[in-house]
GROMACS .gro file of N, CA and C in nm:
model
  471
    1MET      N    1  -5.182  -6.279  -2.020
    1MET     CA    2  -5.056  -6.208  -1.999
    1MET      C    3  -4.942  -6.298  -2.046
    2ASN      N    4  -4.848  -6.238  -2.116
    2ASN     CA    5  -4.726  -6.306  -2.155
    2ASN      C    6  -4.618  -6.270  -2.055
    3ILE      N    7  -4.534  -6.366  -2.023
    3ILE     CA    8  -4.422  -6.342  -1.933
    3ILE      C    9  -4.294  -6.381  -2.004
    4SER      N   10  -4.194  -6.293  -1.996
    4SER     CA   11  -4.062  -6.322  -2.053
    4SER      C   12  -3.957  -6.312  -1.944
    5LEU      N   13  -3.855  -6.394  -1.956
    5LEU     CA   14  -3.737  -6.386  -1.871
    5LEU      C   15  -3.619  -6.361  -1.961
    6ILE      N   16  -3.550  -6.250  -1.938
    6ILE     CA   17  -3.431  -6.217  -2.016
    6ILE      C   18  -3.310  -6.249  -1.931
    7THR      N   19  -3.215  -6.323  -1.989
    7THR     CA   20  -3.092  -6.359  -1.919
    7THR      C   21  -2.971  -6.322  -2.004
    8ILE      N   22  -2.859  -6.303  -1.938
    8ILE     CA   23  -2.733  -6.274  -2.007
    8ILE      C   24  -2.649  -6.401  -2.007
    9GLY      N   25  -2.606  -6.443  -2.124
    9GLY     CA   26  -2.517  -6.558  -2.135
    9GLY      C   27  -2.588  -6.691  -2.126
   10LYS      N   28  -2.528  -6.790  -2.192
   10LYS     CA   29  -2.584  -6.925  -2.192
   10LYS      C   30  -2.548  -6.999  -2.064
   11THR      N   31  -2.628  -7.099  -2.036
   11THR     CA   32  -2.601  -7.189  -1.924
   11THR      C   33  -2.540  -7.316  -1.981
   12ASP      N   34  -2.430  -7.360  -1.922
   12ASP     CA   35  -2.370  -7.485  -1.968
   12ASP      C   36  -2.379  -7.595  -1.863
   13LEU      N   37  -2.446  -7.568  -1.753
   13LEU     CA   38  -2.462  -7.667  -1.647
   13LEU      C   39  -2.589  -7.748  -1.672
   14SER      N   40  -2.573  -7.878  -1.696
   14SER     CA   41  -2.687  -7.961  -1.737
   14SER      C   42  -2.798  -7.963  -1.634
   15TYR      N   43  -2.766  -7.964  -1.505
   15TYR     CA   44  -2.872  -7.969  -1.404
   15TYR      C   45  -2.953  -7.840  -1.401
   16ILE      N   46  -2.891  -7.728  -1.432
   16ILE     CA   47  -2.965  -7.601  -1.441
   16ILE      C   48  -3.055  -7.604  -1.564
   17ILE      N   49  -3.000  -7.645  -1.676
   17ILE     CA   50  -3.078  -7.652  -1.800
   17ILE      C   51  -3.199  -7.742  -1.782
   18GLU      N   52  -3.179  -7.859  -1.723
   18GLU     CA   53  -3.289  -7.954  -1.703
   18GLU      C   54  -3.394  -7.897  -1.608
   19GLY      N   55  -3.351  -7.836  -1.499
   19GLY     CA   56  -3.444  -7.780  -1.402
   19GLY      C   57  -3.526  -7.667  -1.462
   20VAL      N   58  -3.461  -7.576  -1.532
   20VAL     CA   59  -3.531  -7.464  -1.595
   20VAL      C   60  -3.632  -7.517  -1.697
   21GLU      N   61  -3.593  -7.618  -1.771
   21GLU     CA   62  -3.683  -7.675  -1.872
   21GLU      C   63  -3.808  -7.735  -1.807
   22ILE      N   64  -3.793  -7.801  -1.694
   22ILE     CA   65  -3.907  -7.857  -1.622
   22ILE      C   66  -4.006  -7.746  -1.586
   23TYR      N   67  -3.956  -7.640  -1.524
   23TYR     CA   68  -4.045  -7.532  -1.480
   23TYR      C   69  -4.097  -7.450  -1.598
   24PHE      N   70  -4.017  -7.437  -1.703
   24PHE     CA   71  -4.061  -7.369  -1.825
   24PHE      C   72  -4.188  -7.436  -1.878
   25LYS      N   73  -4.186  -7.567  -1.888
   25LYS     CA   74  -4.303  -7.641  -1.938
   25LYS      C   75  -4.422  -7.625  -1.845
   26ARG      N   76  -4.397  -7.631  -1.715
   26ARG     CA   77  -4.507  -7.618  -1.619
   26ARG      C   78  -4.570  -7.479  -1.622
   27ILE      N   79  -4.487  -7.376  -1.632
   27ILE     CA   80  -4.538  -7.238  -1.636
   27ILE      C   81  -4.624  -7.218  -1.761
   28ASN      N   82  -4.584  -7.279  -1.872
   28ASN     CA   83  -4.658  -7.261  -1.997
   28ASN      C   84  -4.796  -7.326  -1.994
   29ARG      N   85  -4.827  -7.403  -1.892
   29ARG     CA   86  -4.963  -7.453  -1.875
   29ARG      C   87  -5.057  -7.342  -1.830
   30TYR      N   88  -5.001  -7.238  -1.768
   30TYR     CA   89  -5.080  -7.128  -1.712
   30TYR      C   90  -5.079  -7.002  -1.798
   31THR      N   91  -4.967  -6.975  -1.860
   31THR     CA   92  -4.950  -6.851  -1.935
   31THR      C   93  -4.841  -6.871  -2.038
   32ARG      N   94  -4.837  -6.782  -2.134
   32ARG     CA   95  -4.728  -6.789  -2.233
   32ARG      C   96  -4.601  -6.735  -2.168
   33PHE      N   97  -4.500  -6.820  -2.164
   33PHE     CA   98  -4.373  -6.787  -2.099
   33PHE      C   99  -4.260  -6.818  -2.196
   34ASN      N  100  -4.168  -6.724  -2.209
   34ASN     CA  101  -4.052  -6.750  -2.292
   34ASN      C  102  -3.926  -6.697  -2.224
   35ILE      N  103  -3.815  -6.753  -2.264
   35ILE     CA  104  -3.686  -6.712  -2.211
   35ILE      C  105  -3.602  -6.659  -2.327
   36ILE      N  106  -3.552  -6.539  -2.309
   36ILE     CA  107  -3.466  -6.475  -2.409
   36ILE      C  108  -3.325  -6.472  -2.352
   37THR      N  109  -3.233  -6.538  -2.420
   37THR     CA  110  -3.094  -6.541  -2.375
   37THR      C  111  -3.012  -6.449  -2.463
   38ILE      N  112  -2.953  -6.349  -2.400
   38ILE     CA  113  -2.867  -6.254  -2.471
   38ILE      C  114  -2.724  -6.304  -2.461
   39ALA      N  115  -2.654  -6.305  -2.572
   39ALA     CA  116  -2.515  -6.353  -2.573
   39ALA      C  117  -2.427  -6.264  -2.485
   40ASP      N  118  -2.328  -6.328  -2.424
   40ASP     CA  119  -2.229  -6.251  -2.347
   40ASP      C  120  -2.160  -6.149  -2.437
   41ILE      N  121  -2.121  -6.037  -2.377
   41ILE     CA  122  -2.042  -5.936  -2.450
   41ILE      C  123  -1.907  -5.997  -2.484
   42LYS      N  124  -1.864  -5.982  -2.609
   42LYS     CA  125  -1.735  -6.038  -2.650
   42LYS      C  126  -1.620  -5.961  -2.585
   43ASN      N  127  -1.515  -6.035  -2.552
   43ASN     CA  128  -1.394  -5.978  -2.489
   43ASN      C  129  -1.426  -5.903  -2.360
   44SER      N  130  -1.526  -5.951  -2.287
   44SER     CA  131  -1.569  -5.880  -2.166
   44SER      C  132  -1.461  -5.872  -2.060
   45LYS      N  133  -1.368  -5.968  -2.058
   45LYS     CA  134  -1.261  -5.966  -1.958
   45LYS      C  135  -1.170  -5.846  -1.977
   46ASN      N  136  -1.169  -5.792  -2.099
   46ASN     CA  137  -1.084  -5.677  -2.129
   46ASN      C  138  -1.157  -5.543  -2.113
   47LEU      N  139  -1.285  -5.551  -2.077
   47LEU     CA  140  -1.365  -5.428  -2.067
   47LEU      C  141  -1.387  -5.388  -1.922
   48PRO      N  142  -1.390  -5.257  -1.894
   48PRO     CA  143  -1.426  -5.212  -1.760
   48PRO      C  144  -1.571  -5.254  -1.729
   49GLU      N  145  -1.600  -5.273  -1.600
   49GLU     CA  146  -1.733  -5.317  -1.558
   49GLU      C  147  -1.844  -5.228  -1.615
   50GLU      N  148  -1.825  -5.097  -1.608
   50GLU     CA  149  -1.930  -5.004  -1.652
   50GLU      C  150  -1.957  -5.019  -1.801
   51VAL      N  151  -1.852  -5.037  -1.880
   51VAL     CA  152  -1.868  -5.055  -2.025
   51VAL      C  153  -1.945  -5.185  -2.052
   52GLN      N  154  -1.913  -5.287  -1.977
   52GLN     CA  155  -1.982  -5.414  -1.992
   52GLN      C  156  -2.131  -5.399  -1.956
   53LYS      N  157  -2.160  -5.330  -1.846
   53LYS     CA  158  -2.300  -5.310  -1.804
   53LYS      C  159  -2.377  -5.230  -1.909
   54VAL      N  160  -2.315  -5.128  -1.966
   54VAL     CA  161  -2.382  -5.047  -2.067
   54VAL      C  162  -2.411  -5.131  -2.191
   55GLY      N  163  -2.314  -5.211  -2.234
   55GLY     CA  164  -2.335  -5.298  -2.350
   55GLY      C  165  -2.447  -5.398  -2.328
   56GLU      N  166  -2.446  -5.462  -2.210
   56GLU     CA  167  -2.553  -5.556  -2.178
   56GLU      C  168  -2.686  -5.483  -2.168
   57GLY      N  169  -2.684  -5.364  -2.110
   57GLY     CA  170  -2.806  -5.285  -2.096
   57GLY      C  171  -2.870  -5.251  -2.229
   58GLU      N  172  -2.788  -5.216  -2.327
   58GLU     CA  173  -2.841  -5.186  -2.461
   58GLU      C  174  -2.909  -5.309  -2.520
   59LEU      N  175  -2.848  -5.425  -2.500
   59LEU     CA  176  -2.907  -5.549  -2.552
   59LEU      C  177  -3.036  -5.584  -2.479
   60ILE      N  178  -3.038  -5.562  -2.348
   60ILE     CA  179  -3.161  -5.586  -2.270
   60ILE      C  180  -3.272  -5.495  -2.320
   61LEU      N  181  -3.242  -5.366  -2.329
   61LEU     CA  182  -3.344  -5.269  -2.367
   61LEU      C  183  -3.393  -5.288  -2.510
   62SER      N  184  -3.311  -5.347  -2.596
   62SER     CA  185  -3.354  -5.373  -2.733
   62SER      C  186  -3.461  -5.483  -2.738
   63ASN      N  187  -3.476  -5.557  -2.629
   63ASN     CA  188  -3.577  -5.662  -2.620
   63ASN      C  189  -3.701  -5.620  -2.543
   64ILE      N  190  -3.709  -5.491  -2.506
   64ILE     CA  191  -3.819  -5.438  -2.427
   64ILE      C  192  -3.898  -5.338  -2.511
   65SER      N  193  -4.030  -5.347  -2.505
   65SER     CA  194  -4.112  -5.246  -2.572
   65SER      C  195  -4.164  -5.147  -2.468
   66THR      N  196  -4.214  -5.035  -2.512
   66THR     CA  197  -4.259  -4.931  -2.420
   66THR      C  198  -4.377  -4.976  -2.335
   67SER      N  199  -4.456  -5.070  -2.384
   67SER     CA  200  -4.573  -5.116  -2.308
   67SER      C  201  -4.541  -5.229  -2.209
   68ASP      N  202  -4.420  -5.283  -2.215
   68ASP     CA  203  -4.383  -5.391  -2.124
   68ASP      C  204  -4.367  -5.341  -1.982
   69TYR      N  205  -4.400  -5.426  -1.887
   69TYR     CA  206  -4.377  -5.398  -1.745
   69TYR      C  207  -4.247  -5.468  -1.710
   70LEU      N  208  -4.143  -5.390  -1.680
   70LEU     CA  209  -4.008  -5.442  -1.663
   70LEU      C  210  -3.972  -5.457  -1.516
   71VAL      N  211  -3.937  -5.580  -1.478
   71VAL     CA  212  -3.899  -5.612  -1.341
   71VAL      C  213  -3.757  -5.666  -1.340
   72LEU      N  214  -3.670  -5.599  -1.265
   72LEU     CA  215  -3.532  -5.644  -1.254
   72LEU      C  216  -3.520  -5.736  -1.134
   73LEU      N  217  -3.455  -5.848  -1.152
   73LEU     CA  218  -3.423  -5.936  -1.040
   73LEU      C  219  -3.291  -5.883  -0.985
   74ASP      N  220  -3.301  -5.812  -0.875
   74ASP     CA  221  -3.190  -5.731  -0.825
   74ASP      C  222  -3.179  -5.745  -0.673
   75GLU      N  223  -3.060  -5.755  -0.624
   75GLU     CA  224  -3.039  -5.774  -0.479
   75GLU      C  225  -3.097  -5.661  -0.395
   76ALA      N  226  -3.114  -5.544  -0.455
   76ALA     CA  227  -3.170  -5.429  -0.381
   76ALA      C  228  -3.322  -5.419  -0.396
   77GLY      N  229  -3.382  -5.518  -0.459
   77GLY     CA  230  -3.526  -5.514  -0.481
   77GLY      C  231  -3.607  -5.557  -0.360
   78LYS      N  232  -3.737  -5.551  -0.376
   78LYS     CA  233  -3.829  -5.591  -0.270
   78LYS      C  234  -3.833  -5.743  -0.260
   79GLN      N  235  -3.837  -5.794  -0.139
   79GLN     CA  236  -3.845  -5.937  -0.118
   79GLN      C  237  -3.988  -5.979  -0.088
   80TYR      N  238  -4.026  -6.093  -0.141
   80TYR     CA  239  -4.159  -6.148  -0.121
   80TYR      C  240  -4.149  -6.292  -0.071
   81THR      N  241  -4.248  -6.334   0.006
   81THR     CA  242  -4.264  -6.476   0.030
   81THR      C  243  -4.325  -6.535  -0.098
   82SER      N  244  -4.332  -6.666  -0.104
   82SER     CA  245  -4.391  -6.728  -0.223
   82SER      C  246  -4.538  -6.690  -0.238
   83VAL      N  247  -4.611  -6.685  -0.127
   83VAL     CA  248  -4.752  -6.646  -0.133
   83VAL      C  249  -4.764  -6.500  -0.176
   84GLU      N  250  -4.679  -6.414  -0.123
   84GLU     CA  251  -4.682  -6.272  -0.163
   84GLU      C  252  -4.649  -6.256  -0.311
   85LEU      N  253  -4.554  -6.335  -0.362
   85LEU     CA  254  -4.522  -6.329  -0.505
   85LEU      C  255  -4.642  -6.374  -0.588
   86ALA      N  256  -4.713  -6.474  -0.541
   86ALA     CA  257  -4.834  -6.518  -0.612
   86ALA      C  258  -4.938  -6.406  -0.615
   87LEU      N  259  -4.960  -6.339  -0.503
   87LEU     CA  260  -5.054  -6.227  -0.498
   87LEU      C  261  -5.010  -6.114  -0.590
   88TRP      N  262  -4.880  -6.085  -0.589
   88TRP     CA  263  -4.822  -5.981  -0.675
   88TRP      C  264  -4.848  -6.017  -0.822
   89THR      N  265  -4.823  -6.143  -0.857
   89THR     CA  266  -4.842  -6.189  -0.995
   89THR      C  267  -4.990  -6.177  -1.034
   90GLN      N  268  -5.079  -6.217  -0.945
   90GLN     CA  269  -5.222  -6.207  -0.972
   90GLN      C  270  -5.263  -6.063  -0.996
   91LYS      N  271  -5.210  -5.969  -0.917
   91LYS     CA  272  -5.241  -5.827  -0.935
   91LYS      C  273  -5.194  -5.779  -1.072
   92LYS      N  274  -5.077  -5.823  -1.115
   92LYS     CA  275  -5.027  -5.783  -1.248
   92LYS      C  276  -5.118  -5.838  -1.356
   93MET      N  277  -5.164  -5.961  -1.339
   93MET     CA  278  -5.256  -6.020  -1.438
   93MET      C  279  -5.387  -5.943  -1.440
   94ASN      N  280  -5.439  -5.909  -1.322
   94ASN     CA  281  -5.565  -5.835  -1.313
   94ASN      C  282  -5.553  -5.694  -1.368
   95ALA      N  283  -5.433  -5.638  -1.365
   95ALA     CA  284  -5.411  -5.501  -1.413
   95ALA      C  285  -5.411  -5.493  -1.566
   96GLY      N  286  -5.414  -5.608  -1.631
   96GLY     CA  287  -5.420  -5.608  -1.777
   96GLY      C  288  -5.285  -5.587  -1.846
   97ILE      N  289  -5.178  -5.612  -1.774
   97ILE     CA  290  -5.046  -5.601  -1.835
   97ILE      C  291  -5.035  -5.707  -1.944
   98LYS      N  292  -4.995  -5.665  -2.062
   98LYS     CA  293  -4.986  -5.759  -2.174
   98LYS      C  294  -4.859  -5.844  -2.165
   99ARG      N  295  -4.748  -5.779  -2.129
   99ARG     CA  296  -4.620  -5.852  -2.122
   99ARG      C  297  -4.543  -5.809  -1.997
  100LEU      N  298  -4.518  -5.905  -1.914
  100LEU     CA  299  -4.441  -5.886  -1.792
  100LEU      C  300  -4.302  -5.942  -1.819
  101VAL      N  301  -4.199  -5.859  -1.805
  101VAL     CA  302  -4.063  -5.900  -1.839
  101VAL      C  303  -3.975  -5.895  -1.714
  102PHE      N  304  -3.914  -6.008  -1.682
  102PHE     CA  305  -3.817  -6.017  -1.574
  102PHE      C  306  -3.678  -6.025  -1.636
  103VAL      N  307  -3.581  -5.963  -1.570
  103VAL     CA  308  -3.444  -5.964  -1.624
  103VAL      C  309  -3.346  -6.006  -1.515
  104ILE      N  310  -3.260  -6.101  -1.551
  104ILE     CA  311  -3.146  -6.138  -1.469
  104ILE      C  312  -3.025  -6.072  -1.535
  105GLY      N  313  -2.961  -5.982  -1.465
  105GLY     CA  314  -2.849  -5.908  -1.522
  105GLY      C  315  -2.722  -5.990  -1.534
  106GLY      N  316  -2.620  -5.925  -1.584
  106GLY     CA  317  -2.490  -5.988  -1.597
  106GLY      C  318  -2.418  -5.989  -1.462
  107PRO      N  319  -2.292  -6.028  -1.463
  107PRO     CA  320  -2.218  -6.043  -1.337
  107PRO      C  321  -2.201  -5.914  -1.257
  108TYR      N  322  -2.211  -5.799  -1.322
  108TYR     CA  323  -2.193  -5.671  -1.253
  108TYR      C  324  -2.324  -5.595  -1.233
  109GLY      N  325  -2.435  -5.660  -1.263
  109GLY     CA  326  -2.563  -5.594  -1.244
  109GLY      C  327  -2.610  -5.521  -1.369
  110PHE      N  328  -2.686  -5.414  -1.346
  110PHE     CA  329  -2.751  -5.342  -1.455
  110PHE      C  330  -2.692  -5.204  -1.475
  111SER      N  331  -2.702  -5.153  -1.595
  111SER     CA  332  -2.660  -5.016  -1.623
  111SER      C  333  -2.764  -4.918  -1.569
  112GLN      N  334  -2.724  -4.794  -1.558
  112GLN     CA  335  -2.818  -4.691  -1.510
  112GLN      C  336  -2.937  -4.678  -1.603
  113TYR      N  337  -2.919  -4.706  -1.731
  113TYR     CA  338  -3.028  -4.694  -1.828
  113TYR      C  339  -3.134  -4.801  -1.805
  114VAL      N  340  -3.090  -4.921  -1.768
  114VAL     CA  341  -3.185  -5.029  -1.740
  114VAL      C  342  -3.259  -4.999  -1.610
  115TYR      N  343  -3.185  -4.952  -1.509
  115TYR     CA  344  -3.251  -4.914  -1.383
  115TYR      C  345  -3.355  -4.805  -1.407
  116LYS      N  346  -3.322  -4.710  -1.492
  116LYS     CA  347  -3.414  -4.599  -1.519
  116LYS      C  348  -3.541  -4.648  -1.588
  117ARG      N  349  -3.529  -4.746  -1.676
  117ARG     CA  350  -3.645  -4.799  -1.749
  117ARG      C  351  -3.730  -4.893  -1.664
  118ALA      N  352  -3.671  -4.954  -1.563
  118ALA     CA  353  -3.741  -5.056  -1.484
  118ALA      C  354  -3.863  -4.999  -1.413
  119ASP      N  355  -3.966  -5.080  -1.408
  119ASP     CA  356  -4.087  -5.045  -1.333
  119ASP      C  357  -4.078  -5.090  -1.188
  120GLU      N  358  -3.997  -5.192  -1.165
  120GLU     CA  359  -3.990  -5.250  -1.031
  120GLU      C  360  -3.865  -5.337  -1.021
  121LYS      N  361  -3.821  -5.359  -0.896
  121LYS     CA  362  -3.710  -5.451  -0.868
  121LYS      C  363  -3.756  -5.552  -0.763
  122ILE      N  364  -3.721  -5.678  -0.786
  122ILE     CA  365  -3.752  -5.784  -0.692
  122ILE      C  366  -3.622  -5.855  -0.656
  123SER      N  367  -3.606  -5.884  -0.529
  123SER     CA  368  -3.492  -5.963  -0.481
  123SER      C  369  -3.541  -6.102  -0.446
  124LEU      N  370  -3.468  -6.203  -0.488
  124LEU     CA  371  -3.506  -6.341  -0.456
  124LEU      C  372  -3.455  -6.381  -0.318
  125SER      N  373  -3.357  -6.308  -0.266
  125SER     CA  374  -3.301  -6.343  -0.136
  125SER      C  375  -3.199  -6.237  -0.095
  126LYS      N  376  -3.167  -6.234   0.033
  126LYS     CA  377  -3.056  -6.149   0.079
  126LYS      C  378  -2.922  -6.214   0.045
  127MET      N  379  -2.926  -6.343   0.016
  127MET     CA  380  -2.804  -6.414  -0.023
  127MET      C  381  -2.774  -6.388  -0.170
  128THR      N  382  -2.650  -6.412  -0.207
  128THR     CA  383  -2.609  -6.398  -0.346
  128THR      C  384  -2.605  -6.535  -0.410
  129PHE      N  385  -2.666  -6.546  -0.528
  129PHE     CA  386  -2.665  -6.670  -0.604
  129PHE      C  387  -2.594  -6.646  -0.736
  130SER      N  388  -2.540  -6.753  -0.794
  130SER     CA  389  -2.482  -6.740  -0.927
  130SER      C  390  -2.594  -6.706  -1.025
  131HIS      N  391  -2.557  -6.642  -1.135
  131HIS     CA  392  -2.658  -6.607  -1.236
  131HIS      C  393  -2.722  -6.733  -1.293
  132GLN      N  394  -2.648  -6.842  -1.292
  132GLN     CA  395  -2.703  -6.968  -1.340
  132GLN      C  396  -2.813  -7.017  -1.245
  133MET      N  397  -2.784  -7.014  -1.114
  133MET     CA  398  -2.880  -7.061  -1.015
  133MET      C  399  -3.006  -6.974  -1.011
  134VAL      N  400  -2.990  -6.845  -1.033
  134VAL     CA  401  -3.105  -6.755  -1.030
  134VAL      C  402  -3.209  -6.797  -1.134
  135ARG      N  403  -3.164  -6.843  -1.247
  135ARG     CA  404  -3.257  -6.889  -1.351
  135ARG      C  405  -3.347  -7.000  -1.298
  136LEU      N  406  -3.285  -7.095  -1.231
  136LEU     CA  407  -3.361  -7.208  -1.178
  136LEU      C  408  -3.449  -7.167  -1.061
  137ILE      N  409  -3.394  -7.089  -0.970
  137ILE     CA  410  -3.472  -7.044  -0.853
  137ILE      C  411  -3.591  -6.960  -0.898
  138PHE      N  412  -3.568  -6.868  -0.992
  138PHE     CA  413  -3.678  -6.783  -1.037
  138PHE      C  414  -3.787  -6.863  -1.107
  139THR      N  415  -3.749  -6.951  -1.199
  139THR     CA  416  -3.853  -7.026  -1.271
  139THR      C  417  -3.932  -7.115  -1.176
  140GLU      N  418  -3.865  -7.172  -1.076
  140GLU     CA  419  -3.938  -7.253  -0.977
  140GLU      C  420  -4.036  -7.166  -0.900
  141GLN      N  421  -3.993  -7.047  -0.858
  141GLN     CA  422  -4.081  -6.958  -0.782
  141GLN      C  423  -4.197  -6.907  -0.867
  142LEU      N  424  -4.173  -6.882  -0.995
  142LEU     CA  425  -4.282  -6.839  -1.082
  142LEU      C  426  -4.384  -6.952  -1.098
  143TYR      N  427  -4.335  -7.074  -1.116
  143TYR     CA  428  -4.427  -7.188  -1.122
  143TYR      C  429  -4.504  -7.201  -0.990
  144ARG      N  430  -4.433  -7.187  -0.879
  144ARG     CA  431  -4.497  -7.197  -0.747
  144ARG      C  432  -4.607  -7.091  -0.734
  145ALA      N  433  -4.579  -6.970  -0.782
  145ALA     CA  434  -4.679  -6.861  -0.776
  145ALA      C  435  -4.805  -6.902  -0.852
  146PHE      N  436  -4.790  -6.957  -0.970
  146PHE     CA  437  -4.907  -6.997  -1.048
  146PHE      C  438  -4.980  -7.114  -0.983
  147SER      N  439  -4.906  -7.204  -0.919
  147SER     CA  440  -4.973  -7.316  -0.851
  147SER      C  441  -5.053  -7.264  -0.731
  148ILE      N  442  -5.002  -7.162  -0.663
  148ILE     CA  443  -5.074  -7.101  -0.551
  148ILE      C  444  -5.200  -7.030  -0.603
  149ILE      N  445  -5.183  -6.950  -0.709
  149ILE     CA  446  -5.296  -6.878  -0.768
  149ILE      C  447  -5.409  -6.974  -0.806
  150ASN      N  448  -5.370  -7.091  -0.856
  150ASN     CA  449  -5.469  -7.189  -0.903
  150ASN      C  450  -5.511  -7.290  -0.798
  151GLY      N  451  -5.468  -7.268  -0.672
  151GLY     CA  452  -5.510  -7.356  -0.563
  151GLY      C  453  -5.461  -7.499  -0.575
  152GLU      N  454  -5.348  -7.518  -0.639
  152GLU     CA  455  -5.294  -7.652  -0.657
  152GLU      C  456  -5.204  -7.689  -0.539
  153PRO      N  457  -5.184  -7.817  -0.515
  153PRO     CA  458  -5.116  -7.862  -0.393
  153PRO      C  459  -4.963  -7.855  -0.394
  154TYR      N  460  -4.901  -7.794  -0.491
  154TYR     CA  461  -4.755  -7.788  -0.497
  154TYR      C  462  -4.695  -7.717  -0.377
  155HIS      N  463  -4.755  -7.607  -0.337
  155HIS     CA  464  -4.704  -7.525  -0.225
  155HIS      C  465  -4.769  -7.568  -0.095
  156HIS      N  466  -4.688  -7.588   0.007
  156HIS     CA  467  -4.740  -7.624   0.140
  156HIS      C  468  -4.708  -7.514   0.237
  157GLN      N  469  -4.804  -7.484   0.325
  157GLN     CA  470  -4.779  -7.381   0.426
  157GLN      C  471  -4.771  -7.442   0.562
   0.00000   0.00000   0.00000
């Protein structure tokens, strides 16, 4: 199974970049993992929120194929413990999904078109995190899920 993470906008915080890179390398020991960064919408400060979400949504959907399993990282999504996320990931692998795609939306969330296309929504927490932090938290949790699946000592209960 291939896993992709789609994000909106670049990260300029060195500690986030370094952390994501660490987990990116670790995840690639288990599966093919890539990160697709979509450029911010130009002049977004002058655009209404809905127009910005639609523009970002079009760019997100242009990176999705019909056979992809699309998971939005969304505050209204289902919450999992780390062990539950590992079990969920294992089920997706067993189901024969070729490409599992996770998306971190822009500052205003997702357009209705992206929500309509999504197969599932997952929430990382009831708390709100910056879009930059979500990249690091998600990649760490994905690595943790694979370490649990493989019985490695990274996760402690």
